[in-house]
């Protein structure tokens, strides 16, 4: 599983970073970036929660790999 950030939607509130700081961080522009390629299986639950709780619906899961 992978996760993408739509940087046009992200508003830099760091909700995702708070939920999964090992997966998301804010870059120099204060926009979220994903710091891993493939989400580790034991981190998928938190990533799914981040996707659900992102206030801007800026995160998208890619289950295909
Ligand atoms: S939770 Fe959503 S809007 Fe907030 S920083 Fe993460 S991707 Fe951006």
GROMACS .gro file of N, CA, C and O and ligand atoms in nm:
model
  268
    1UNK      N    1   0.084  -0.119   0.000
    1UNK     CA    2   0.000   0.000   0.000
    1UNK      C    3   0.089   0.125   0.000
    1UNK      O    4   0.192   0.128   0.065
    2UNK      N    5   0.043   0.224  -0.074
    2UNK     CA    6   0.113   0.353  -0.077
    2UNK      C    7   0.013   0.463  -0.049
    2UNK      O    8  -0.108   0.441  -0.053
    3UNK      N    9   0.063   0.583  -0.021
    3UNK     CA   10  -0.025   0.696   0.002
    3UNK      C   11   0.032   0.817  -0.070
    3UNK      O   12   0.154   0.838  -0.072
    4UNK      N   13  -0.056   0.893  -0.134
    4UNK     CA   14  -0.017   1.013  -0.207
    4UNK      C   15  -0.074   1.136  -0.138
    4UNK      O   16  -0.182   1.132  -0.080
    5UNK      N   17  -0.002   1.248  -0.149
    5UNK     CA   18  -0.049   1.377  -0.100
    5UNK      C   19  -0.081   1.465  -0.220
    5UNK      O   20   0.001   1.481  -0.310
    6UNK      N   21  -0.201   1.522  -0.220
    6UNK     CA   22  -0.235   1.625  -0.319
    6UNK      C   23  -0.191   1.760  -0.260
    6UNK      O   24  -0.258   1.816  -0.173
    7UNK      N   25  -0.080   1.808  -0.308
    7UNK     CA   26  -0.022   1.929  -0.250
    7UNK      C   27  -0.104   2.053  -0.282
    7UNK      O   28  -0.088   2.156  -0.216
    8UNK      N   29  -0.191   2.045  -0.380
    8UNK     CA   30  -0.279   2.158  -0.409
    8UNK      C   31  -0.390   2.169  -0.303
    8UNK      O   32  -0.449   2.276  -0.286
    9UNK      N   33  -0.419   2.058  -0.235
    9UNK     CA   34  -0.524   2.058  -0.134
    9UNK      C   35  -0.468   2.075   0.008
    9UNK      O   36  -0.535   2.130   0.095
   10UNK      N   37  -0.347   2.028   0.032
   10UNK     CA   38  -0.290   2.030   0.167
   10UNK      C   39  -0.286   2.173   0.221
   10UNK      O   40  -0.246   2.266   0.152
   11UNK      N   41  -0.328   2.187   0.350
   11UNK     CA   42  -0.326   2.320   0.412
   11UNK      C   43  -0.231   2.324   0.532
   11UNK      O   44  -0.243   2.410   0.619
   12UNK      N   45  -0.140   2.228   0.540
   12UNK     CA   46  -0.026   2.239   0.632
   12UNK      C   47  -0.064   2.227   0.779
   12UNK      O   48   0.011   2.274   0.864
   13UNK      N   49  -0.176   2.165   0.810
   13UNK     CA   50  -0.217   2.158   0.950
   13UNK      C   51  -0.151   2.043   1.027
   13UNK      O   52  -0.166   2.032   1.148
   14UNK      N   53  -0.081   1.955   0.956
   14UNK     CA   54   0.000   1.849   1.017
   14UNK      C   55  -0.080   1.744   1.093
   14UNK      O   56  -0.024   1.674   1.178
   15UNK      N   57  -0.207   1.732   1.063
   15UNK     CA   58  -0.285   1.624   1.125
   15UNK      C   59  -0.223   1.489   1.093
   15UNK      O   60  -0.205   1.404   1.181
   16UNK      N   61  -0.186   1.470   0.969
   16UNK     CA   62  -0.125   1.342   0.928
   16UNK      C   63   0.007   1.318   1.000
   16UNK      O   64   0.037   1.205   1.041
   17UNK      N   65   0.085   1.424   1.015
   17UNK     CA   66   0.215   1.411   1.083
   17UNK      C   67   0.193   1.371   1.229
   17UNK      O   68   0.268   1.290   1.285
   18UNK      N   69   0.089   1.426   1.290
   18UNK     CA   70   0.061   1.392   1.428
   18UNK      C   71   0.020   1.247   1.446
   18UNK      O   72   0.053   1.184   1.546
   19UNK      N   73  -0.049   1.192   1.348
   19UNK     CA   74  -0.095   1.054   1.356
   19UNK      C   75   0.018   0.956   1.322
   19UNK      O   76   0.034   0.854   1.387
   20UNK      N   77   0.095   0.988   1.219
   20UNK     CA   78   0.200   0.896   1.172
   20UNK      C   79   0.326   0.974   1.134
   20UNK      O   80   0.357   0.992   1.016
   21UNK      N   81   0.400   1.020   1.235
   21UNK     CA   82   0.519   1.103   1.207
   21UNK      C   83   0.632   1.026   1.138
   21UNK      O   84   0.725   1.089   1.086
   22UNK      N   85   0.623   0.895   1.137
   22UNK     CA   86   0.724   0.815   1.066
   22UNK      C   87   0.688   0.797   0.918
   22UNK      O   88   0.768   0.744   0.841
   23UNK      N   89   0.570   0.845   0.880
   23UNK     CA   90   0.524   0.830   0.741
   23UNK      C   91   0.512   0.966   0.672
   23UNK      O   92   0.540   0.977   0.552
   24UNK      N   93   0.469   1.067   0.748
   24UNK     CA   94   0.446   1.200   0.690
   24UNK      C   95   0.535   1.302   0.759
   24UNK      O   96   0.563   1.291   0.878
   25UNK      N   97   0.574   1.405   0.683
   25UNK     CA   98   0.637   1.521   0.743
   25UNK      C   99   0.602   1.643   0.658
   25UNK      O  100   0.554   1.630   0.546
   26UNK      N  101   0.623   1.761   0.716
   26UNK     CA  102   0.603   1.884   0.639
   26UNK      C  103   0.737   1.925   0.581
   26UNK      O  104   0.838   1.924   0.649
   27UNK      N  105   0.734   1.965   0.454
   27UNK     CA  106   0.860   2.001   0.388
   27UNK      C  107   0.888   2.150   0.403
   27UNK      O  108   0.824   2.220   0.483
   28UNK      N  109   0.982   2.201   0.327
   28UNK     CA  110   1.022   2.341   0.338
   28UNK      C  111   0.910   2.438   0.306
   28UNK      O  112   0.912   2.553   0.347
   29UNK      N  113   0.812   2.390   0.229
   29UNK     CA  114   0.696   2.474   0.195
   29UNK      C  115   0.581   2.452   0.292
   29UNK      O  116   0.470   2.501   0.270
   30UNK      N  117   0.605   2.375   0.400
   30UNK     CA  118   0.501   2.343   0.498
   30UNK      C  119   0.387   2.261   0.437
   30UNK      O  120   0.273   2.271   0.482
   31UNK      N  121   0.419   2.183   0.336
   31UNK     CA  122   0.321   2.092   0.278
   31UNK      C  123   0.363   1.950   0.311
   31UNK      O  124   0.482   1.918   0.321
   32UNK      N  125   0.263   1.864   0.328
   32UNK     CA  126   0.290   1.726   0.367
   32UNK      C  127   0.360   1.649   0.255
   32UNK      O  128   0.328   1.665   0.137
   33UNK      N  129   0.456   1.568   0.294
   33UNK     CA  130   0.520   1.475   0.203
   33UNK      C  131   0.522   1.338   0.271
   33UNK      O  132   0.522   1.326   0.394
   34UNK      N  133   0.525   1.235   0.189
   34UNK     CA  134   0.534   1.098   0.238
   34UNK      C  135   0.680   1.056   0.237
   34UNK      O  136   0.749   1.072   0.135
   35UNK      N  137   0.728   1.006   0.350
   35UNK     CA  138   0.871   0.980   0.364
   35UNK      C  139   0.908   0.835   0.337
   35UNK      O  140   1.026   0.800   0.346
   36UNK      N  141   0.809   0.753   0.306
   36UNK     CA  142   0.838   0.613   0.273
   36UNK      C  143   0.774   0.581   0.139
   36UNK      O  144   0.681   0.649   0.096
   37UNK      N  145   0.825   0.480   0.074
   37UNK     CA  146   0.767   0.438  -0.053
   37UNK      C  147   0.648   0.346  -0.024
   37UNK      O  148   0.533   0.386  -0.039
   38UNK      N  149   0.675   0.229   0.023
   38UNK     CA  150   0.571   0.132   0.059
   38UNK      C  151   0.539   0.146   0.208
   38UNK      O  152   0.630   0.152   0.290
   39UNK      N  153   0.409   0.154   0.241
   39UNK     CA  154   0.370   0.163   0.381
   39UNK      C  155   0.392   0.028   0.447
   39UNK      O  156   0.337  -0.073   0.402
   40UNK      N  157   0.470   0.022   0.555
   40UNK     CA  158   0.487  -0.106   0.626
   40UNK      C  159   0.351  -0.158   0.675
   40UNK      O  160   0.264  -0.080   0.713
   41UNK      N  161   0.333  -0.287   0.673
   41UNK     CA  162   0.204  -0.347   0.709
   41UNK      C  163   0.159  -0.303   0.848
   41UNK      O  164   0.040  -0.277   0.870
   42UNK      N  165   0.251  -0.291   0.941
   42UNK     CA  166   0.212  -0.255   1.077
   42UNK      C  167   0.185  -0.105   1.093
   42UNK      O  168   0.153  -0.060   1.202
   43UNK      N  169   0.197  -0.028   0.986
   43UNK     CA  170   0.165   0.115   0.991
   43UNK      C  171   0.041   0.150   0.909
   43UNK      O  172  -0.002   0.265   0.904
   44UNK      N  173  -0.017   0.048   0.847
   44UNK     CA  174  -0.129   0.075   0.757
   44UNK      C  175  -0.250   0.131   0.832
   44UNK      O  176  -0.319   0.219   0.782
   45UNK      N  177  -0.274   0.085   0.953
   45UNK     CA  178  -0.392   0.131   1.028
   45UNK      C  179  -0.382   0.281   1.055
   45UNK      O  180  -0.479   0.355   1.037
   46UNK      N  181  -0.265   0.327   1.098
   46UNK     CA  182  -0.250   0.469   1.126
   46UNK      C  183  -0.258   0.551   0.998
   46UNK      O  184  -0.313   0.662   0.997
   47UNK      N  185  -0.203   0.500   0.890
   47UNK     CA  186  -0.210   0.573   0.763
   47UNK      C  187  -0.355   0.583   0.717
   47UNK      O  188  -0.399   0.689   0.671
   48UNK      N  189  -0.431   0.476   0.732
   48UNK     CA  190  -0.573   0.483   0.696
   48UNK      C  191  -0.645   0.587   0.782
   48UNK      O  192  -0.733   0.660   0.733
   49UNK      N  193  -0.610   0.594   0.909
   49UNK     CA  194  -0.672   0.694   0.996
   49UNK      C  195  -0.635   0.835   0.950
   49UNK      O  196  -0.720   0.925   0.947
   50UNK      N  197  -0.510   0.855   0.913
   50UNK     CA  198  -0.467   0.986   0.865
   50UNK      C  199  -0.544   1.025   0.738
   50UNK      O  200  -0.586   1.140   0.723
   51UNK      N  201  -0.564   0.930   0.649
   51UNK     CA  202  -0.639   0.957   0.527
   51UNK      C  203  -0.781   1.000   0.562
   51UNK      O  204  -0.835   1.094   0.505
   52UNK      N  205  -0.841   0.931   0.659
   52UNK     CA  206  -0.979   0.962   0.697
   52UNK      C  207  -0.990   1.097   0.768
   52UNK      O  208  -1.091   1.166   0.755
   53UNK      N  209  -0.888   1.134   0.844
   53UNK     CA  210  -0.897   1.253   0.927
   53UNK      C  211  -0.837   1.377   0.863
   53UNK      O  212  -0.852   1.487   0.917
   54UNK      N  213  -0.769   1.364   0.752
   54UNK     CA  214  -0.714   1.483   0.684
   54UNK      C  215  -0.830   1.578   0.653
   54UNK      O  216  -0.922   1.542   0.578
   55UNK      N  217  -0.829   1.699   0.709
   55UNK     CA  218  -0.942   1.789   0.692
   55UNK      C  219  -0.963   1.833   0.547
   55UNK      O  220  -1.072   1.878   0.511
   56UNK      N  221  -0.862   1.823   0.466
   56UNK     CA  222  -0.871   1.868   0.327
   56UNK      C  223  -0.889   1.754   0.228
   56UNK      O  224  -0.890   1.775   0.107
   57UNK      N  225  -0.899   1.632   0.279
   57UNK     CA  226  -0.911   1.514   0.193
   57UNK      C  227  -0.798   1.515   0.088
   57UNK      O  228  -0.819   1.491  -0.031
   58UNK      N  229  -0.679   1.544   0.137
   58UNK     CA  230  -0.563   1.557   0.048
   58UNK      C  231  -0.483   1.428   0.034
   58UNK      O  232  -0.390   1.422  -0.046
   59UNK      N  233  -0.520   1.326   0.111
   59UNK     CA  234  -0.445   1.200   0.109
   59UNK      C  235  -0.525   1.093   0.037
   59UNK      O  236  -0.645   1.079   0.058
   60UNK      N  237  -0.456   1.016  -0.046
   60UNK     CA  238  -0.520   0.910  -0.123
   60UNK      C  239  -0.439   0.782  -0.109
   60UNK      O  240  -0.317   0.782  -0.131
   61UNK      N  241  -0.507   0.673  -0.074
   61UNK     CA  242  -0.441   0.543  -0.066
   61UNK      C  243  -0.431   0.482  -0.205
   61UNK      O  244  -0.520   0.498  -0.288
   62UNK      N  245  -0.322   0.410  -0.227
   62UNK     CA  246  -0.308   0.331  -0.348
   62UNK      C  247  -0.280   0.188  -0.305
   62UNK      O  248  -0.172   0.154  -0.259
   63UNK      N  249  -0.383   0.107  -0.315
   63UNK     CA  250  -0.374  -0.030  -0.266
   63UNK      C  251  -0.295  -0.120  -0.362
   63UNK      O  252  -0.252  -0.228  -0.325
   64UNK      N  253  -0.279  -0.072  -0.485
   64UNK     CA  254  -0.219  -0.158  -0.587
   64UNK      C  255  -0.069  -0.170  -0.575
   64UNK      O  256  -0.005  -0.237  -0.654
   65UNK      N  257  -0.013  -0.107  -0.482
   65UNK     CA  258   0.127  -0.133  -0.467
   65UNK      C  259   0.214  -0.017  -0.450
   65UNK      O  260   0.330  -0.033  -0.431
   66LIG     S1  261  -0.358   1.619   0.729
   66LIG    FE1  262  -0.397   1.668   0.515
   66LIG     S2  263  -0.406   1.892   0.504
   66LIG    FE2  264  -0.306   1.833   0.697
   66LIG     S3  265  -0.086   1.835   0.654
   66LIG    FE3  266  -0.159   1.625   0.623
   66LIG     S4  267  -0.211   1.614   0.404
   66LIG    FE4  268  -0.195   1.830   0.457
   0.00000   0.00000   0.00000
